[in-house]
Amino acid sequence: MIRSTPGIGVFVTEAPTAAFARLVRRDPPRRTPVLFDTVCVLGGSIAGLLAARVLADHSRELVIVERDHLEPAVSPRPGTPQDRQVHGLLPGGLAQLERWIPGITQDIRSLGGVVLTSQEVDMYVDGVEQLQSGDTSLLQCSRPLLESALRRRVLALPNVSALSAQATGLTYRDDAVSAVRYVTEGAEREMAVDFVVDAMGRASKLSDWLEQGGYTRPTLHRMQTGVHYATAMFDRSGTDLDLRFTGARFPMLPGPGGLSVGLITPIEDDQWMIGLTVYGDSQPPRTLEEFRSLCDKLPEPFGKAASGTVTREVLTFRQADSRRRDFTGLTRFPARVVSVGDAAISLNATYAQGMSSAALHASCLSEYLGGEPDLAAPAETYFSLQKTAMDAVWAVSAGADAARTEILQGIEVPDEVQRQRWKMGQLALASATDETVAEALKAVGYMFAHPDTLTDPALIERAVAVNRRVTAGG
Ligand SMILES: Cc1cc2nc3c(=O)[nH]c(=O)nc-3n(C[C@H](O)[C@H](O)[C@H](O)COP(=O)(O)OP(=O)(O)OC[C@H]3O[C@@H](n4cnc5c(N)ncnc54)[C@H](O)[C@@H]3O)c2cc1C
């Protein structure tokens, strides 16, 4: 598919696969012009920290405004209640983290994080074990450890500082954001800024603040998911199991006990973190007994790992929907403001895309600012690139969620959609036995490639041929 993308004063025509391939590159940015005196990033979590890292190259001073007190570190932080659930970092996201913060993998490893190779991964889809090949690295650690390692590196940059404050609004001048309003220690204050990044997560108030300034609200799209998560942690030191990451996914129909996904990951302090996910009316396990009984129904090492000493009891979390805000094509929008991470797109966490998607937004920012954009105009080039990244991740998770709902509820879908799903089904089936198909699917799932790469007719033909051979017993 080819479409038009607004560039700097001209319209360039670019396939989303090509734009996506640029965003996932790993080399340092070619151009880092200093464009600003003061930049303010609202929200100091994963997306805010990565945006701050990129913007530090383009500004003399950068301030991260975060409402939580970050020292001493507590988990869960009130601002990130999700941080006690399993947080898998996709290999594509890890590559982006290394792009922006070289050596971060080693930092996290030295704090107890675990790096696994593809050969140390077991993945089951509907009970069928998937082929694992290639030499991809997977970094396993808890979300608080990842965030604190990132924060340490970003705050060590000479022009970056953190301000403990609650952002409360924006001030505009000449159709551009000119200041950030915030409350700290009970007092209201204002900071003059040249550029603002909204990294306030899925409950961001940016849309309200834009409307209050007389601007158009970005369009909010929601998809009901009703996902329940349950995570518990177990001692790994006494277990005689290999260090393995294991995932079991039941793509369309609920698995045992209503289970949709089970993940087991070795993390710091010699622990297993196990996460289980159920949808809709199914209830997540809330007691240790319920948790262990569900793990016993999954492939090993779930049962064995959950039989060890519990180091943190079962904690549950519910997310009602996936949502995205579309900032393109708005009639009135101010200059010098963008949105990143969950504030722009918050996804069904079972696909583990959120942190990696936030890393792609950092790359969008880098490309936008490296092009020395017209800063008196809205950041259209940025939003357009970000839309490419958002469309790609949304297609993977919301596409699968829509299929799931329609199949479970017996909803009829148009022939074209059925054909597409049949093709994806052929790829999924062939990935259990064919390395080429498995690699293509993994590249998309791991966020190295755009999902449109899976529509290649040669790949589909290969999958169909592989499946025919397997069915015929060849
Ligand atoms: C249950 C669950 C499991 C998940 N699992 C995974 C996973 O396996 N892999 C993965 O990649 N992602 C996962 N995610 C998603 C991941 O948590 C987010 O995508 C990721 O944290 C990026 O979020 P963010 O930085 O945009 O926002 P958040 O992490 O939500 O942070 C927003 C920050 O903004 C601050 N803030 C908000 N309002 C203000 C204000 N007015 N003033 C100042 N500060 C403010 C908050 O305190 C917070 O620090 C999961 C999410 C959930 C809910």
Short mmCIF file of N, CA and C and ligand atoms in Angstrom, two decimals, residues 41-49 64-68 70 77-90 143 146-147 151 163-169 181-183 198-205 209 227-231 263 316-319 340-359 361 447, ligand 1:
data_model
loop_
_atom_site.label_atom_id
_atom_site.label_comp_id
_atom_site.label_asym_id
_atom_site.label_seq_id
_atom_site.Cartn_x
_atom_site.Cartn_y
_atom_site.Cartn_z
N VAL A 41 9.39 17.74 29.06
CA VAL A 41 8.73 16.45 28.83
C VAL A 41 7.82 16.19 30.02
N LEU A 42 6.53 16.02 29.77
CA LEU A 42 5.57 15.80 30.86
C LEU A 42 5.39 14.30 31.05
N GLY A 43 5.84 13.77 32.18
CA GLY A 43 5.78 12.33 32.46
C GLY A 43 7.16 11.72 32.37
N GLY A 44 7.61 11.09 33.45
CA GLY A 44 8.99 10.57 33.49
C GLY A 44 9.03 9.06 33.51
N SER A 45 8.12 8.41 32.76
CA SER A 45 8.13 6.95 32.67
C SER A 45 8.90 6.56 31.39
N ILE A 46 8.62 5.35 30.87
CA ILE A 46 9.43 4.84 29.75
C ILE A 46 9.39 5.79 28.54
N ALA A 47 8.18 6.18 28.12
CA ALA A 47 8.07 7.02 26.91
C ALA A 47 8.72 8.38 27.14
N GLY A 48 8.48 8.97 28.32
CA GLY A 48 9.05 10.28 28.62
C GLY A 48 10.57 10.24 28.66
N LEU A 49 11.12 9.18 29.24
CA LEU A 49 12.58 9.08 29.34
C LEU A 49 13.21 8.93 27.96
N ILE A 64 12.26 17.17 32.82
CA ILE A 64 11.22 16.15 32.87
C ILE A 64 10.34 16.46 34.08
N VAL A 65 9.05 16.70 33.83
CA VAL A 65 8.11 16.97 34.92
C VAL A 65 7.38 15.67 35.25
N GLU A 66 7.55 15.18 36.46
CA GLU A 66 6.92 13.92 36.86
C GLU A 66 6.23 14.12 38.21
N ARG A 67 4.96 13.65 38.29
CA ARG A 67 4.20 13.91 39.52
C ARG A 67 4.61 12.97 40.66
N ASP A 68 5.14 11.79 40.34
CA ASP A 68 5.58 10.89 41.41
C ASP A 68 6.94 11.32 41.92
N LEU A 70 10.40 10.28 42.63
CA LEU A 70 11.11 9.14 42.05
C LEU A 70 12.19 8.58 42.96
N ARG A 77 4.70 2.56 41.60
CA ARG A 77 4.57 4.01 41.72
C ARG A 77 3.10 4.33 41.52
N PRO A 78 2.56 5.32 42.23
CA PRO A 78 1.14 5.64 42.01
C PRO A 78 0.84 5.96 40.55
N GLY A 79 1.81 6.58 39.84
CA GLY A 79 1.58 6.99 38.45
C GLY A 79 1.68 5.84 37.46
N THR A 80 2.25 4.70 37.88
CA THR A 80 2.36 3.55 36.97
C THR A 80 1.91 2.28 37.70
N PRO A 81 0.60 2.18 37.99
CA PRO A 81 0.11 1.02 38.76
C PRO A 81 0.34 -0.31 38.05
N GLN A 82 0.61 -0.26 36.73
CA GLN A 82 0.80 -1.50 35.96
C GLN A 82 2.19 -2.10 36.19
N ASP A 83 3.06 -1.39 36.93
CA ASP A 83 4.46 -1.80 36.90
C ASP A 83 4.77 -3.10 37.64
N ARG A 84 3.78 -3.70 38.31
CA ARG A 84 4.04 -4.97 38.99
C ARG A 84 3.61 -6.18 38.16
N GLN A 85 3.06 -5.90 36.98
CA GLN A 85 2.71 -7.01 36.09
C GLN A 85 3.91 -7.33 35.20
N VAL A 86 3.91 -8.55 34.63
CA VAL A 86 5.00 -8.92 33.71
C VAL A 86 5.13 -7.86 32.62
N HIS A 87 6.33 -7.39 32.38
CA HIS A 87 6.59 -6.45 31.29
C HIS A 87 7.69 -7.01 30.41
N GLY A 88 7.28 -7.68 29.33
CA GLY A 88 8.27 -8.21 28.38
C GLY A 88 8.68 -7.10 27.43
N LEU A 89 9.99 -6.99 27.18
CA LEU A 89 10.48 -6.01 26.21
C LEU A 89 10.74 -6.75 24.90
N LEU A 90 10.06 -6.35 23.83
CA LEU A 90 10.27 -7.02 22.54
C LEU A 90 11.70 -6.77 22.06
N ARG A 143 9.71 -4.54 35.40
CA ARG A 143 9.50 -3.21 34.83
C ARG A 143 10.17 -2.11 35.69
N LEU A 146 13.89 -1.99 34.84
CA LEU A 146 14.13 -1.40 33.51
C LEU A 146 14.00 0.12 33.57
N GLU A 147 12.92 0.57 34.21
CA GLU A 147 12.67 2.01 34.25
C GLU A 147 13.76 2.74 35.04
N ARG A 151 16.19 5.63 33.70
CA ARG A 151 16.16 6.96 34.34
C ARG A 151 17.57 7.38 34.74
N LEU A 163 11.87 17.43 37.53
CA LEU A 163 11.15 18.32 38.44
C LEU A 163 9.97 17.54 38.99
N SER A 164 9.87 17.46 40.32
CA SER A 164 8.78 16.74 40.94
C SER A 164 7.56 17.66 40.99
N ALA A 165 6.62 17.48 40.08
CA ALA A 165 5.48 18.40 39.99
C ALA A 165 4.37 17.76 39.17
N GLN A 166 3.14 18.25 39.37
CA GLN A 166 2.01 17.78 38.58
C GLN A 166 1.73 18.81 37.50
N ALA A 167 1.85 18.43 36.24
CA ALA A 167 1.54 19.36 35.14
C ALA A 167 0.03 19.60 35.15
N THR A 168 -0.40 20.85 34.96
CA THR A 168 -1.83 21.16 35.05
C THR A 168 -2.38 21.86 33.79
N GLY A 169 -1.52 22.27 32.88
CA GLY A 169 -2.06 22.91 31.66
C GLY A 169 -0.96 23.52 30.81
N ARG A 181 2.13 24.83 32.66
CA ARG A 181 1.70 25.18 34.02
C ARG A 181 1.79 23.92 34.88
N TYR A 182 2.20 24.10 36.13
CA TYR A 182 2.33 22.94 37.00
C TYR A 182 2.18 23.35 38.46
N VAL A 183 1.94 22.35 39.30
CA VAL A 183 1.81 22.58 40.75
C VAL A 183 2.92 21.80 41.43
N ASP A 198 4.07 15.43 25.47
CA ASP A 198 3.11 14.78 26.37
C ASP A 198 3.48 13.31 26.48
N ALA A 199 3.96 12.90 27.67
CA ALA A 199 4.26 11.48 27.92
C ALA A 199 3.54 11.08 29.21
N MET A 200 2.27 11.54 29.34
CA MET A 200 1.54 11.36 30.60
C MET A 200 0.71 10.07 30.63
N GLY A 201 0.99 9.16 29.71
CA GLY A 201 0.31 7.87 29.77
C GLY A 201 -1.11 7.91 29.22
N ARG A 202 -1.83 6.77 29.35
CA ARG A 202 -3.11 6.65 28.65
C ARG A 202 -4.17 7.59 29.19
N ALA A 203 -4.01 8.09 30.43
CA ALA A 203 -5.01 9.01 30.98
C ALA A 203 -4.58 10.47 30.78
N SER A 204 -3.67 10.72 29.85
CA SER A 204 -3.16 12.08 29.60
C SER A 204 -4.31 13.08 29.44
N LYS A 205 -4.07 14.27 29.97
CA LYS A 205 -5.09 15.34 29.90
C LYS A 205 -4.83 16.28 28.72
N TRP A 209 -6.61 19.99 27.57
CA TRP A 209 -5.85 21.24 27.57
C TRP A 209 -5.86 21.89 26.18
N VAL A 227 -9.31 -7.10 29.39
CA VAL A 227 -8.27 -8.08 29.73
C VAL A 227 -7.97 -8.02 31.23
N HIS A 228 -7.88 -9.19 31.85
CA HIS A 228 -7.45 -9.27 33.26
C HIS A 228 -6.06 -9.90 33.28
N TYR A 229 -5.18 -9.29 34.03
CA TYR A 229 -3.83 -9.84 34.19
C TYR A 229 -3.66 -10.31 35.63
N ALA A 230 -2.85 -11.35 35.80
CA ALA A 230 -2.47 -11.77 37.16
C ALA A 230 -1.00 -12.14 37.11
N THR A 231 -0.22 -11.60 38.04
CA THR A 231 1.21 -11.89 38.06
C THR A 231 1.63 -12.30 39.46
N LEU A 263 2.82 -16.43 30.52
CA LEU A 263 4.21 -16.08 30.26
C LEU A 263 5.03 -16.40 31.49
N THR A 316 -3.45 -8.62 40.65
CA THR A 316 -4.22 -8.58 39.40
C THR A 316 -4.34 -7.14 38.90
N PHE A 317 -4.70 -7.00 37.63
CA PHE A 317 -4.84 -5.69 37.00
C PHE A 317 -5.83 -5.85 35.85
N ARG A 318 -6.73 -4.89 35.69
CA ARG A 318 -7.70 -5.00 34.61
C ARG A 318 -7.56 -3.82 33.66
N GLN A 319 -7.59 -4.08 32.36
CA GLN A 319 -7.58 -3.00 31.38
C GLN A 319 -8.78 -3.19 30.46
N VAL A 340 3.68 11.20 22.99
CA VAL A 340 4.42 9.94 22.79
C VAL A 340 3.88 8.84 23.71
N GLY A 341 4.22 7.61 23.40
CA GLY A 341 3.92 6.47 24.27
C GLY A 341 2.43 6.24 24.45
N ASP A 342 2.06 5.80 25.65
CA ASP A 342 0.66 5.45 25.91
C ASP A 342 -0.28 6.64 25.78
N ALA A 343 0.23 7.85 25.91
CA ALA A 343 -0.61 9.04 25.75
C ALA A 343 -1.18 9.06 24.32
N ALA A 344 -0.42 8.49 23.37
CA ALA A 344 -0.89 8.45 21.99
C ALA A 344 -1.55 7.12 21.68
N ILE A 345 -0.98 6.02 22.17
CA ILE A 345 -1.55 4.70 21.87
C ILE A 345 -1.27 3.74 23.02
N SER A 346 -2.34 3.18 23.57
CA SER A 346 -2.20 2.25 24.70
C SER A 346 -2.83 0.93 24.27
N LEU A 347 -1.99 -0.11 24.25
CA LEU A 347 -2.37 -1.36 23.57
C LEU A 347 -2.66 -2.48 24.56
N ASN A 348 -3.37 -3.49 24.07
CA ASN A 348 -3.59 -4.71 24.86
C ASN A 348 -2.22 -5.27 25.24
N ALA A 349 -1.95 -5.31 26.54
CA ALA A 349 -0.58 -5.62 27.00
C ALA A 349 -0.17 -7.06 26.73
N THR A 350 -1.12 -7.94 26.37
CA THR A 350 -0.71 -9.33 26.13
C THR A 350 0.23 -9.43 24.92
N TYR A 351 0.25 -8.40 24.08
CA TYR A 351 1.15 -8.43 22.93
C TYR A 351 2.50 -7.77 23.25
N ALA A 352 2.65 -7.28 24.50
CA ALA A 352 3.93 -6.73 24.99
C ALA A 352 4.52 -5.66 24.07
N GLN A 353 3.67 -4.77 23.54
CA GLN A 353 4.16 -3.80 22.56
C GLN A 353 4.46 -2.42 23.14
N GLY A 354 3.85 -2.09 24.33
CA GLY A 354 3.80 -0.69 24.79
C GLY A 354 5.14 0.01 24.87
N MET A 355 6.11 -0.61 25.52
CA MET A 355 7.40 0.08 25.72
C MET A 355 8.14 0.18 24.39
N SER A 356 8.01 -0.85 23.55
CA SER A 356 8.70 -0.82 22.25
C SER A 356 8.04 0.19 21.32
N SER A 357 6.71 0.30 21.43
CA SER A 357 6.00 1.31 20.64
C SER A 357 6.45 2.71 21.06
N ALA A 358 6.64 2.92 22.37
CA ALA A 358 7.13 4.22 22.86
C ALA A 358 8.52 4.51 22.29
N ALA A 359 9.34 3.45 22.15
CA ALA A 359 10.70 3.64 21.60
C ALA A 359 10.61 4.08 20.13
N HIS A 361 8.30 5.94 18.92
CA HIS A 361 7.94 7.36 18.91
C HIS A 361 9.19 8.23 19.12
N MET A 447 8.63 -6.54 16.44
CA MET A 447 8.67 -5.13 16.05
C MET A 447 9.95 -4.74 15.29
C1 LIG B 1 -1.02 -4.82 32.90
C2 LIG B 1 -0.06 -4.24 31.91
C3 LIG B 1 0.98 -5.00 31.43
C4 LIG B 1 1.85 -4.48 30.49
N1 LIG B 1 2.81 -5.27 29.97
C5 LIG B 1 3.65 -4.78 29.03
C6 LIG B 1 4.65 -5.60 28.44
O1 LIG B 1 4.74 -6.79 28.71
N2 LIG B 1 5.49 -5.03 27.54
C7 LIG B 1 5.39 -3.71 27.18
O2 LIG B 1 6.18 -3.25 26.35
N3 LIG B 1 4.43 -2.93 27.69
C8 LIG B 1 3.56 -3.42 28.59
N4 LIG B 1 2.59 -2.61 29.11
C9 LIG B 1 2.48 -1.22 28.63
C10 LIG B 1 3.50 -0.32 29.31
O3 LIG B 1 3.24 -0.28 30.70
C11 LIG B 1 3.45 1.10 28.71
O4 LIG B 1 3.27 1.05 27.33
C12 LIG B 1 4.76 1.81 28.99
O5 LIG B 1 4.89 2.00 30.37
C13 LIG B 1 4.90 3.18 28.32
O6 LIG B 1 4.08 4.02 28.97
P1 LIG B 1 4.27 5.59 29.07
O7 LIG B 1 5.62 6.00 29.54
O8 LIG B 1 3.74 6.17 27.84
O9 LIG B 1 3.19 5.85 30.24
P2 LIG B 1 3.18 5.38 31.74
O10 LIG B 1 4.17 4.31 31.99
O11 LIG B 1 1.77 5.12 32.08
O12 LIG B 1 3.69 6.67 32.50
C14 LIG B 1 3.03 7.92 32.51
C15 LIG B 1 3.82 8.82 33.45
O13 LIG B 1 3.27 10.13 33.42
C16 LIG B 1 3.17 10.62 34.75
N5 LIG B 1 2.11 11.63 34.75
C17 LIG B 1 0.81 11.47 34.39
N6 LIG B 1 0.13 12.63 34.49
C18 LIG B 1 1.04 13.56 34.91
C19 LIG B 1 0.95 14.96 35.18
N7 LIG B 1 -0.20 15.63 35.04
N8 LIG B 1 2.07 15.60 35.59
C20 LIG B 1 3.26 14.92 35.74
N9 LIG B 1 3.39 13.61 35.50
C21 LIG B 1 2.29 12.93 35.07
C22 LIG B 1 2.82 9.37 35.57
O14 LIG B 1 3.10 9.53 36.93
C23 LIG B 1 3.74 8.33 34.90
O15 LIG B 1 5.04 8.34 35.45
C24 LIG B 1 1.69 -3.13 30.04
C25 LIG B 1 0.65 -2.35 30.54
C26 LIG B 1 -0.23 -2.91 31.44
C27 LIG B 1 -1.38 -2.07 31.92
#
